[in-house]
Amino acid sequence: MLCLSGLDPSGGAGIQADIETLAALGCHCAPIITALTVQDSRNVSELVSVDPALIGRQMDAILSDMSVVAVKIGLLGSTAVIEQIASELAKHPDIPVILDPVLKASGGTKLANQQVIEAIRKHLLPLTFLITPNASEALRLCPMPNTSNEECAAYIHSKGTPHLLITGGDSPGDSADVVTNQLFNAGKPTQFYNWPRLADNFHGSGCTLAAAISGFIAKGKPVANAVAEAQQYTHSTLEAAQPLGKGQLIPIRVSPT
Ligand code: PLP
């Protein structure tokens, strides 16, 4: 697995979430850092993009050397980074790309401006196999105002991404006790997954879920199975999460149960 993600020095989110999740699932992660951040278990205070040309050379080195079976993308610091990643990925159209659009930290800091969102729409959606926005990220990715999840899915499909999982952890929905995730699976009937809402807040839950989906896809699971098993794994990492800092709990991804 090739993972393009940000560095979170708390170790809760970003590339560490990818490496730990993939190791727990028996996959090898080749890590490329897209951005450095200053953050703690509460919120992100700084984001510094990595030089796009350097990211391009790292991708080229790994994709020429290793049999990469899937690519996972997380935090993207700038439009130039997005354009560079897209131009490298376009050379490898057979490798499935799983995109976790990190637009806002759960602590509240915006991690993507309007230009970044437009660059994701234009350059990455046509190359993406599966995207995993939460409900508010899905709304920001769609240019139309007040869209339903179904309208959002139709828009994302029209841009070239066949599979979309909208997670409901950030939206209370019909019941405050339940988190509902929705899979729009390339024209198949929409699947709903209900999970008991855990009482705490977590740092890196979205990264963990997207990395787990990528890992199961890398292992050859069909999308619906990968998505179901990844949610089960992520839920167990959240049930085992620990208050390692003063803010959100950190998921325990290696041997969570
Ligand atoms: N920092 C990095 C590097 C991330 O990749 C992410 C999420 O993917 C975050 C921060 C935000 O994590 P959270 O939403 O759990 O606050």
PDB file of C-alpha atoms and ligand atoms in Angstrom:
ATOM      1  CA  MET A   1       0.000   0.000   0.000  1.00  0.00           C
ATOM      2  CA  LEU A   2       1.226   3.481  -0.837  1.00  0.00           C
ATOM      3  CA  CYS A   3      -0.114   6.118   1.574  1.00  0.00           C
ATOM      4  CA  LEU A   4       0.051   9.863   0.981  1.00  0.00           C
ATOM      5  CA  SER A   5      -0.861  11.552   4.250  1.00  0.00           C
ATOM      6  CA  GLY A   6      -0.052  14.336   6.654  1.00  0.00           C
ATOM      7  CA  LEU A   7       2.129  13.987   9.738  1.00  0.00           C
ATOM      8  CA  ASP A   8       0.281  14.456  13.028  1.00  0.00           C
ATOM      9  CA  PRO A   9       2.818  14.662  15.875  1.00  0.00           C
ATOM     10  CA  SER A  10       0.237  13.371  18.374  1.00  0.00           C
ATOM     11  CA  GLY A  11       0.231  10.072  16.463  1.00  0.00           C
ATOM     12  CA  GLY A  12      -3.577   9.958  16.448  1.00  0.00           C
ATOM     13  CA  ALA A  13      -4.301  10.850  12.829  1.00  0.00           C
ATOM     14  CA  GLY A  14      -2.474  11.031   9.496  1.00  0.00           C
ATOM     15  CA  ILE A  15       0.317   8.763   8.383  1.00  0.00           C
ATOM     16  CA  GLN A  16       0.690   7.060  11.766  1.00  0.00           C
ATOM     17  CA  ALA A  17      -2.953   5.990  11.593  1.00  0.00           C
ATOM     18  CA  ASP A  18      -2.237   4.516   8.138  1.00  0.00           C
ATOM     19  CA  ILE A  19       0.917   2.675   9.183  1.00  0.00           C
ATOM     20  CA  GLU A  20      -0.596   1.205  12.354  1.00  0.00           C
ATOM     21  CA  THR A  21      -3.893   0.211  10.708  1.00  0.00           C
ATOM     22  CA  LEU A  22      -2.211  -1.416   7.743  1.00  0.00           C
ATOM     23  CA  ALA A  23       0.257  -3.256   9.977  1.00  0.00           C
ATOM     24  CA  ALA A  24      -2.665  -4.548  12.066  1.00  0.00           C
ATOM     25  CA  LEU A  25      -4.320  -5.855   8.877  1.00  0.00           C
ATOM     26  CA  GLY A  26      -1.131  -7.490   7.631  1.00  0.00           C
ATOM     27  CA  CYS A  27      -0.315  -4.943   4.902  1.00  0.00           C
ATOM     28  CA  HIS A  28       2.911  -3.047   4.317  1.00  0.00           C
ATOM     29  CA  CYS A  29       2.578   0.763   4.166  1.00  0.00           C
ATOM     30  CA  ALA A  30       4.969   2.776   1.994  1.00  0.00           C
ATOM     31  CA  PRO A  31       4.516   6.239   3.575  1.00  0.00           C
ATOM     32  CA  ILE A  32       4.809   9.590   1.785  1.00  0.00           C
ATOM     33  CA  ILE A  33       4.221  12.768   3.810  1.00  0.00           C
ATOM     34  CA  THR A  34       2.125  15.400   2.028  1.00  0.00           C
ATOM     35  CA  ALA A  35       2.148  17.986   4.809  1.00  0.00           C
ATOM     36  CA  LEU A  36       3.591  18.564   8.260  1.00  0.00           C
ATOM     37  CA  THR A  37       1.257  19.797  10.952  1.00  0.00           C
ATOM     38  CA  VAL A  38       1.444  21.280  14.405  1.00  0.00           C
ATOM     39  CA  GLN A  39      -1.356  19.741  16.446  1.00  0.00           C
ATOM     40  CA  ASP A  40      -2.184  17.985  19.679  1.00  0.00           C
ATOM     41  CA  SER A  41      -5.031  15.703  20.657  1.00  0.00           C
ATOM     42  CA  ARG A  42      -7.374  18.731  20.657  1.00  0.00           C
ATOM     43  CA  ASN A  43      -6.857  20.562  17.372  1.00  0.00           C
ATOM     44  CA  VAL A  44      -4.570  21.477  14.447  1.00  0.00           C
ATOM     45  CA  SER A  45      -2.809  24.870  14.651  1.00  0.00           C
ATOM     46  CA  GLU A  46      -0.408  24.788  11.671  1.00  0.00           C
ATOM     47  CA  LEU A  47      -0.095  23.057   8.306  1.00  0.00           C
ATOM     48  CA  VAL A  48       3.023  23.189   6.094  1.00  0.00           C
ATOM     49  CA  SER A  49       2.826  21.560   2.661  1.00  0.00           C
ATOM     50  CA  VAL A  50       5.715  19.411   1.444  1.00  0.00           C
ATOM     51  CA  ASP A  51       7.413  20.378  -1.849  1.00  0.00           C
ATOM     52  CA  PRO A  52       5.245  18.828  -4.620  1.00  0.00           C
ATOM     53  CA  ALA A  53       8.269  17.901  -6.767  1.00  0.00           C
ATOM     54  CA  LEU A  54       9.723  15.925  -3.841  1.00  0.00           C
ATOM     55  CA  ILE A  55       6.411  14.065  -3.407  1.00  0.00           C
ATOM     56  CA  GLY A  56       6.469  13.338  -7.141  1.00  0.00           C
ATOM     57  CA  ARG A  57       9.993  11.877  -6.941  1.00  0.00           C
ATOM     58  CA  GLN A  58       9.038   9.762  -3.909  1.00  0.00           C
ATOM     59  CA  MET A  59       5.959   8.394  -5.716  1.00  0.00           C
ATOM     60  CA  ASP A  60       8.021   7.656  -8.784  1.00  0.00           C
ATOM     61  CA  ALA A  61      10.663   5.827  -6.700  1.00  0.00           C
ATOM     62  CA  ILE A  62       8.119   3.617  -4.918  1.00  0.00           C
ATOM     63  CA  LEU A  63       5.830   2.964  -7.891  1.00  0.00           C
ATOM     64  CA  SER A  64       8.847   1.925 -10.004  1.00  0.00           C
ATOM     65  CA  ASP A  65      10.199  -0.375  -7.305  1.00  0.00           C
ATOM     66  CA  MET A  66       7.254  -1.996  -5.520  1.00  0.00           C
ATOM     67  CA  SER A  67       4.087  -3.775  -6.677  1.00  0.00           C
ATOM     68  CA  VAL A  68       1.705  -1.273  -5.115  1.00  0.00           C
ATOM     69  CA  VAL A  69      -1.796  -2.784  -4.953  1.00  0.00           C
ATOM     70  CA  ALA A  70      -3.673   0.285  -3.672  1.00  0.00           C
ATOM     71  CA  VAL A  71      -3.026   3.952  -2.922  1.00  0.00           C
ATOM     72  CA  LYS A  72      -4.583   5.803   0.014  1.00  0.00           C
ATOM     73  CA  ILE A  73      -4.656   9.592   0.098  1.00  0.00           C
ATOM     74  CA  GLY A  74      -5.373  11.674   3.192  1.00  0.00           C
ATOM     75  CA  LEU A  75      -4.524  15.295   3.990  1.00  0.00           C
ATOM     76  CA  LEU A  76      -3.546  17.396   0.954  1.00  0.00           C
ATOM     77  CA  GLY A  77      -1.841  20.650   1.795  1.00  0.00           C
ATOM     78  CA  SER A  78      -2.076  22.605  -1.464  1.00  0.00           C
ATOM     79  CA  THR A  79      -3.362  22.620  -5.027  1.00  0.00           C
ATOM     80  CA  ALA A  80       0.205  22.086  -6.304  1.00  0.00           C
ATOM     81  CA  VAL A  81       0.487  18.889  -4.213  1.00  0.00           C
ATOM     82  CA  ILE A  82      -2.857  17.665  -5.601  1.00  0.00           C
ATOM     83  CA  GLU A  83      -1.805  18.356  -9.199  1.00  0.00           C
ATOM     84  CA  GLN A  84       1.523  16.551  -8.691  1.00  0.00           C
ATOM     85  CA  ILE A  85      -0.103  13.494  -7.095  1.00  0.00           C
ATOM     86  CA  ALA A  86      -2.761  13.354  -9.834  1.00  0.00           C
ATOM     87  CA  SER A  87      -0.182  13.490 -12.608  1.00  0.00           C
ATOM     88  CA  GLU A  88       1.785  10.604 -11.019  1.00  0.00           C
ATOM     89  CA  LEU A  89      -1.364   8.519 -10.418  1.00  0.00           C
ATOM     90  CA  ALA A  90      -2.539   9.035 -13.999  1.00  0.00           C
ATOM     91  CA  LYS A  91       0.472   6.916 -15.074  1.00  0.00           C
ATOM     92  CA  HIS A  92      -0.947   3.987 -13.029  1.00  0.00           C
ATOM     93  CA  PRO A  93      -4.653   3.793 -13.911  1.00  0.00           C
ATOM     94  CA  ASP A  94      -4.950   0.159 -12.724  1.00  0.00           C
ATOM     95  CA  ILE A  95      -4.099   0.888  -9.077  1.00  0.00           C
ATOM     96  CA  PRO A  96      -7.238   1.666  -7.018  1.00  0.00           C
ATOM     97  CA  VAL A  97      -7.072   5.001  -5.203  1.00  0.00           C
ATOM     98  CA  ILE A  98      -8.903   5.459  -1.888  1.00  0.00           C
ATOM     99  CA  LEU A  99      -9.319   9.138  -1.032  1.00  0.00           C
ATOM    100  CA  ASP A 100     -10.130  10.400   2.472  1.00  0.00           C
ATOM    101  CA  PRO A 101     -10.877  14.081   1.834  1.00  0.00           C
ATOM    102  CA  VAL A 102      -9.516  15.735   4.985  1.00  0.00           C
ATOM    103  CA  LEU A 103     -11.163  19.150   4.844  1.00  0.00           C
ATOM    104  CA  LYS A 104     -11.476  20.016   8.532  1.00  0.00           C
ATOM    105  CA  ALA A 105      -9.981  18.743  11.795  1.00  0.00           C
ATOM    106  CA  SER A 106     -12.493  17.462  14.317  1.00  0.00           C
ATOM    107  CA  GLY A 107     -11.139  20.196  16.629  1.00  0.00           C
ATOM    108  CA  GLY A 108     -12.536  22.754  14.158  1.00  0.00           C
ATOM    109  CA  THR A 109      -9.545  23.994  12.095  1.00  0.00           C
ATOM    110  CA  LYS A 110     -10.179  24.136   8.351  1.00  0.00           C
ATOM    111  CA  LEU A 111      -7.574  22.045   6.507  1.00  0.00           C
ATOM    112  CA  ALA A 112      -8.654  22.828   2.937  1.00  0.00           C
ATOM    113  CA  ASN A 113      -9.568  26.104   1.246  1.00  0.00           C
ATOM    114  CA  GLN A 114     -11.867  26.502  -1.761  1.00  0.00           C
ATOM    115  CA  GLN A 115      -8.986  26.102  -4.264  1.00  0.00           C
ATOM    116  CA  VAL A 116      -8.008  22.776  -2.681  1.00  0.00           C
ATOM    117  CA  ILE A 117     -11.606  21.552  -2.879  1.00  0.00           C
ATOM    118  CA  GLU A 118     -11.831  22.572  -6.534  1.00  0.00           C
ATOM    119  CA  ALA A 119      -8.510  20.831  -7.287  1.00  0.00           C
ATOM    120  CA  ILE A 120      -9.775  17.641  -5.607  1.00  0.00           C
ATOM    121  CA  ARG A 121     -12.926  17.772  -7.781  1.00  0.00           C
ATOM    122  CA  LYS A 122     -11.029  18.434 -10.972  1.00  0.00           C
ATOM    123  CA  HIS A 123      -7.859  16.339 -10.606  1.00  0.00           C
ATOM    124  CA  LEU A 124      -8.502  13.581  -8.059  1.00  0.00           C
ATOM    125  CA  LEU A 125     -12.167  12.526  -8.337  1.00  0.00           C
ATOM    126  CA  PRO A 126     -11.633  11.236 -11.906  1.00  0.00           C
ATOM    127  CA  LEU A 127      -8.809   8.985 -10.607  1.00  0.00           C
ATOM    128  CA  THR A 128     -10.454   7.839  -7.375  1.00  0.00           C
ATOM    129  CA  PHE A 129     -11.997   4.396  -6.823  1.00  0.00           C
ATOM    130  CA  LEU A 130     -13.547   5.064  -3.412  1.00  0.00           C
ATOM    131  CA  ILE A 131     -13.930   8.263  -1.392  1.00  0.00           C
ATOM    132  CA  THR A 132     -14.758   8.458   2.328  1.00  0.00           C
ATOM    133  CA  PRO A 133     -16.060  11.924   3.301  1.00  0.00           C
ATOM    134  CA  ASN A 134     -17.984  12.563   6.488  1.00  0.00           C
ATOM    135  CA  ALA A 135     -21.353  14.260   6.004  1.00  0.00           C
ATOM    136  CA  SER A 136     -20.007  17.820   6.189  1.00  0.00           C
ATOM    137  CA  GLU A 137     -17.052  17.022   3.884  1.00  0.00           C
ATOM    138  CA  ALA A 138     -19.493  15.511   1.376  1.00  0.00           C
ATOM    139  CA  LEU A 139     -21.489  18.758   1.425  1.00  0.00           C
ATOM    140  CA  ARG A 140     -18.353  20.852   0.835  1.00  0.00           C
ATOM    141  CA  LEU A 141     -17.235  18.621  -2.036  1.00  0.00           C
ATOM    142  CA  CYS A 142     -20.526  19.180  -3.871  1.00  0.00           C
ATOM    143  CA  PRO A 143     -20.818  22.608  -5.509  1.00  0.00           C
ATOM    144  CA  MET A 144     -24.622  22.723  -5.220  1.00  0.00           C
ATOM    145  CA  PRO A 145     -26.076  24.155  -1.963  1.00  0.00           C
ATOM    146  CA  ASN A 146     -28.084  22.048   0.548  1.00  0.00           C
ATOM    147  CA  THR A 147     -27.544  18.720  -1.193  1.00  0.00           C
ATOM    148  CA  SER A 148     -28.841  15.409   0.151  1.00  0.00           C
ATOM    149  CA  ASN A 149     -26.427  12.478   0.452  1.00  0.00           C
ATOM    150  CA  GLU A 150     -28.050  10.996  -2.677  1.00  0.00           C
ATOM    151  CA  GLU A 151     -27.466  14.181  -4.707  1.00  0.00           C
ATOM    152  CA  CYS A 152     -23.905  14.328  -3.423  1.00  0.00           C
ATOM    153  CA  ALA A 153     -23.340  10.726  -4.488  1.00  0.00           C
ATOM    154  CA  ALA A 154     -24.732  11.472  -7.958  1.00  0.00           C
ATOM    155  CA  TYR A 155     -22.342  14.430  -8.277  1.00  0.00           C
ATOM    156  CA  ILE A 156     -19.290  12.428  -7.079  1.00  0.00           C
ATOM    157  CA  HIS A 157     -20.186   9.563  -9.456  1.00  0.00           C
ATOM    158  CA  SER A 158     -20.510  12.084 -12.324  1.00  0.00           C
ATOM    159  CA  LYS A 159     -16.935  13.251 -11.624  1.00  0.00           C
ATOM    160  CA  GLY A 160     -15.655   9.684 -12.078  1.00  0.00           C
ATOM    161  CA  THR A 161     -15.515   8.178  -8.548  1.00  0.00           C
ATOM    162  CA  PRO A 162     -17.631   4.983  -8.530  1.00  0.00           C
ATOM    163  CA  HIS A 163     -17.759   4.306  -4.768  1.00  0.00           C
ATOM    164  CA  LEU A 164     -18.612   6.710  -1.961  1.00  0.00           C
ATOM    165  CA  LEU A 165     -18.903   6.065   1.782  1.00  0.00           C
ATOM    166  CA  ILE A 166     -20.455   8.999   3.656  1.00  0.00           C
ATOM    167  CA  THR A 167     -19.811   8.620   7.366  1.00  0.00           C
ATOM    168  CA  GLY A 168     -22.245  10.013   9.920  1.00  0.00           C
ATOM    169  CA  GLY A 169     -20.031  10.421  12.981  1.00  0.00           C
ATOM    170  CA  ASP A 170     -20.166  14.214  12.614  1.00  0.00           C
ATOM    171  CA  SER A 171     -23.933  14.405  12.034  1.00  0.00           C
ATOM    172  CA  PRO A 172     -26.463  13.466  14.730  1.00  0.00           C
ATOM    173  CA  GLY A 173     -29.058  12.379  12.110  1.00  0.00           C
ATOM    174  CA  ASP A 174     -32.293  10.818  13.306  1.00  0.00           C
ATOM    175  CA  SER A 175     -30.892   9.363  16.490  1.00  0.00           C
ATOM    176  CA  ALA A 176     -28.278  10.794  18.837  1.00  0.00           C
ATOM    177  CA  ASP A 177     -27.333   7.242  19.903  1.00  0.00           C
ATOM    178  CA  VAL A 178     -26.552   5.874  16.451  1.00  0.00           C
ATOM    179  CA  VAL A 179     -23.940   6.643  13.805  1.00  0.00           C
ATOM    180  CA  THR A 180     -25.210   5.822  10.313  1.00  0.00           C
ATOM    181  CA  ASN A 181     -22.737   5.372   7.469  1.00  0.00           C
ATOM    182  CA  GLN A 182     -23.981   5.140   3.892  1.00  0.00           C
ATOM    183  CA  LEU A 183     -22.268   3.313   1.012  1.00  0.00           C
ATOM    184  CA  PHE A 184     -23.104   4.370  -2.553  1.00  0.00           C
ATOM    185  CA  ASN A 185     -21.611   1.460  -4.442  1.00  0.00           C
ATOM    186  CA  ALA A 186     -21.419   2.136  -8.186  1.00  0.00           C
ATOM    187  CA  GLY A 187     -25.141   1.988  -8.914  1.00  0.00           C
ATOM    188  CA  LYS A 188     -25.892  -0.960  -6.581  1.00  0.00           C
ATOM    189  CA  PRO A 189     -28.548  -0.374  -3.878  1.00  0.00           C
ATOM    190  CA  THR A 190     -27.318   2.035  -1.204  1.00  0.00           C
ATOM    191  CA  GLN A 191     -26.171   0.246   1.947  1.00  0.00           C
ATOM    192  CA  PHE A 192     -26.698   1.639   5.449  1.00  0.00           C
ATOM    193  CA  TYR A 193     -24.577   0.683   8.450  1.00  0.00           C
ATOM    194  CA  ASN A 194     -25.690   1.611  11.967  1.00  0.00           C
ATOM    195  CA  TRP A 195     -23.230   1.725  14.846  1.00  0.00           C
ATOM    196  CA  PRO A 196     -23.815   2.569  18.503  1.00  0.00           C
ATOM    197  CA  ARG A 197     -22.536   6.136  18.991  1.00  0.00           C
ATOM    198  CA  LEU A 198     -19.637   6.063  21.460  1.00  0.00           C
ATOM    199  CA  ALA A 199     -19.677   8.751  24.146  1.00  0.00           C
ATOM    200  CA  ASP A 200     -16.179  10.139  23.481  1.00  0.00           C
ATOM    201  CA  ASN A 201     -14.536  12.161  20.710  1.00  0.00           C
ATOM    202  CA  PHE A 202     -11.662  10.590  18.824  1.00  0.00           C
ATOM    203  CA  HIS A 203      -8.564  11.868  17.049  1.00  0.00           C
ATOM    204  CA  GLY A 204      -7.969  10.100  13.744  1.00  0.00           C
ATOM    205  CA  SER A 205     -11.079   7.941  13.478  1.00  0.00           C
ATOM    206  CA  GLY A 206     -11.654   8.945   9.827  1.00  0.00           C
ATOM    207  CA  CYS A 207      -8.025   8.226   8.894  1.00  0.00           C
ATOM    208  CA  THR A 208      -8.247   4.831  10.604  1.00  0.00           C
ATOM    209  CA  LEU A 209     -11.438   3.889   8.749  1.00  0.00           C
ATOM    210  CA  ALA A 210     -10.108   4.965   5.337  1.00  0.00           C
ATOM    211  CA  ALA A 211      -6.803   3.136   5.928  1.00  0.00           C
ATOM    212  CA  ALA A 212      -8.674  -0.007   6.979  1.00  0.00           C
ATOM    213  CA  ILE A 213     -10.896   0.107   3.869  1.00  0.00           C
ATOM    214  CA  SER A 214      -7.756   0.521   1.742  1.00  0.00           C
ATOM    215  CA  GLY A 215      -6.100  -2.423   3.478  1.00  0.00           C
ATOM    216  CA  PHE A 216      -9.053  -4.736   2.912  1.00  0.00           C
ATOM    217  CA  ILE A 217      -9.267  -3.627  -0.741  1.00  0.00           C
ATOM    218  CA  ALA A 218      -5.504  -4.267  -1.078  1.00  0.00           C
ATOM    219  CA  LYS A 219      -6.157  -7.752   0.281  1.00  0.00           C
ATOM    220  CA  GLY A 220      -8.645  -8.321  -2.560  1.00  0.00           C
ATOM    221  CA  LYS A 221     -11.981  -7.906  -0.740  1.00  0.00           C
ATOM    222  CA  PRO A 222     -14.949  -6.602  -2.770  1.00  0.00           C
ATOM    223  CA  VAL A 223     -15.896  -3.008  -1.867  1.00  0.00           C
ATOM    224  CA  ALA A 224     -18.942  -3.862   0.283  1.00  0.00           C
ATOM    225  CA  ASN A 225     -16.984  -6.438   2.305  1.00  0.00           C
ATOM    226  CA  ALA A 226     -13.978  -4.123   2.682  1.00  0.00           C
ATOM    227  CA  VAL A 227     -16.229  -1.316   3.914  1.00  0.00           C
ATOM    228  CA  ALA A 228     -18.098  -3.583   6.367  1.00  0.00           C
ATOM    229  CA  GLU A 229     -14.960  -5.176   7.819  1.00  0.00           C
ATOM    230  CA  ALA A 230     -13.142  -1.838   8.037  1.00  0.00           C
ATOM    231  CA  GLN A 231     -16.003  -0.349  10.083  1.00  0.00           C
ATOM    232  CA  GLN A 232     -15.879  -3.329  12.449  1.00  0.00           C
ATOM    233  CA  TYR A 233     -12.110  -2.926  12.863  1.00  0.00           C
ATOM    234  CA  THR A 234     -12.385   0.860  13.354  1.00  0.00           C
ATOM    235  CA  HIS A 235     -15.160   0.480  15.914  1.00  0.00           C
ATOM    236  CA  SER A 236     -12.948  -1.870  17.918  1.00  0.00           C
ATOM    237  CA  THR A 237     -10.032   0.631  17.799  1.00  0.00           C
ATOM    238  CA  LEU A 238     -12.399   3.333  19.139  1.00  0.00           C
ATOM    239  CA  GLU A 239     -13.774   1.095  21.894  1.00  0.00           C
ATOM    240  CA  ALA A 240     -10.158   0.539  22.982  1.00  0.00           C
ATOM    241  CA  ALA A 241      -9.157   4.228  22.548  1.00  0.00           C
ATOM    242  CA  GLN A 242      -7.074   5.851  25.290  1.00  0.00           C
ATOM    243  CA  PRO A 243      -6.836   9.415  26.687  1.00  0.00           C
ATOM    244  CA  LEU A 244      -3.160   9.789  25.762  1.00  0.00           C
ATOM    245  CA  GLY A 245      -3.442  13.597  25.587  1.00  0.00           C
ATOM    246  CA  LYS A 246      -5.686  16.227  27.134  1.00  0.00           C
ATOM    247  CA  GLY A 247      -8.218  16.227  24.263  1.00  0.00           C
ATOM    248  CA  GLN A 248      -9.771  13.576  22.039  1.00  0.00           C
ATOM    249  CA  LEU A 249      -9.026   9.908  22.695  1.00  0.00           C
ATOM    250  CA  ILE A 250      -6.457   8.185  20.464  1.00  0.00           C
ATOM    251  CA  PRO A 251      -7.642   4.964  18.763  1.00  0.00           C
ATOM    252  CA  ILE A 252      -5.693   1.834  19.731  1.00  0.00           C
ATOM    253  CA  ARG A 253      -5.102   0.272  16.340  1.00  0.00           C
ATOM    254  CA  VAL A 254      -2.527  -2.398  17.055  1.00  0.00           C
ATOM    255  CA  SER A 255      -4.171  -5.351  18.828  1.00  0.00           C
ATOM    256  CA  PRO A 256      -7.228  -3.259  19.831  1.00  0.00           C
ATOM    257  CA  THR A 257      -9.095  -6.168  21.417  1.00  0.00           C
TER     258      THR A 257
HETATM  259  N1  PLP B   1      -4.094  15.834  10.880  1.00  0.00           N
HETATM  260  C1  PLP B   1      -3.868  14.991   9.879  1.00  0.00           C
HETATM  261  C2  PLP B   1      -2.491  14.863   9.368  1.00  0.00           C
HETATM  262  C3  PLP B   1      -4.933  14.242   9.356  1.00  0.00           C
HETATM  263  O1  PLP B   1      -4.710  13.406   8.333  1.00  0.00           O
HETATM  264  C4  PLP B   1      -6.226  14.391   9.905  1.00  0.00           C
HETATM  265  C5  PLP B   1      -7.367  13.617   9.433  1.00  0.00           C
HETATM  266  O2  PLP B   1      -7.335  12.854   8.520  1.00  0.00           O
HETATM  267  C6  PLP B   1      -6.419  15.282  10.937  1.00  0.00           C
HETATM  268  C7  PLP B   1      -5.336  15.974  11.393  1.00  0.00           C
HETATM  269  C8  PLP B   1      -7.752  15.477  11.553  1.00  0.00           C
HETATM  270  O3  PLP B   1      -8.070  14.392  12.348  1.00  0.00           O
HETATM  271  P1  PLP B   1      -9.376  14.484  13.215  1.00  0.00           P
HETATM  272  O4  PLP B   1     -10.495  14.675  12.260  1.00  0.00           O
HETATM  273  O5  PLP B   1      -9.501  13.196  13.927  1.00  0.00           O
HETATM  274  O6  PLP B   1      -9.196  15.658  14.125  1.00  0.00           O
END
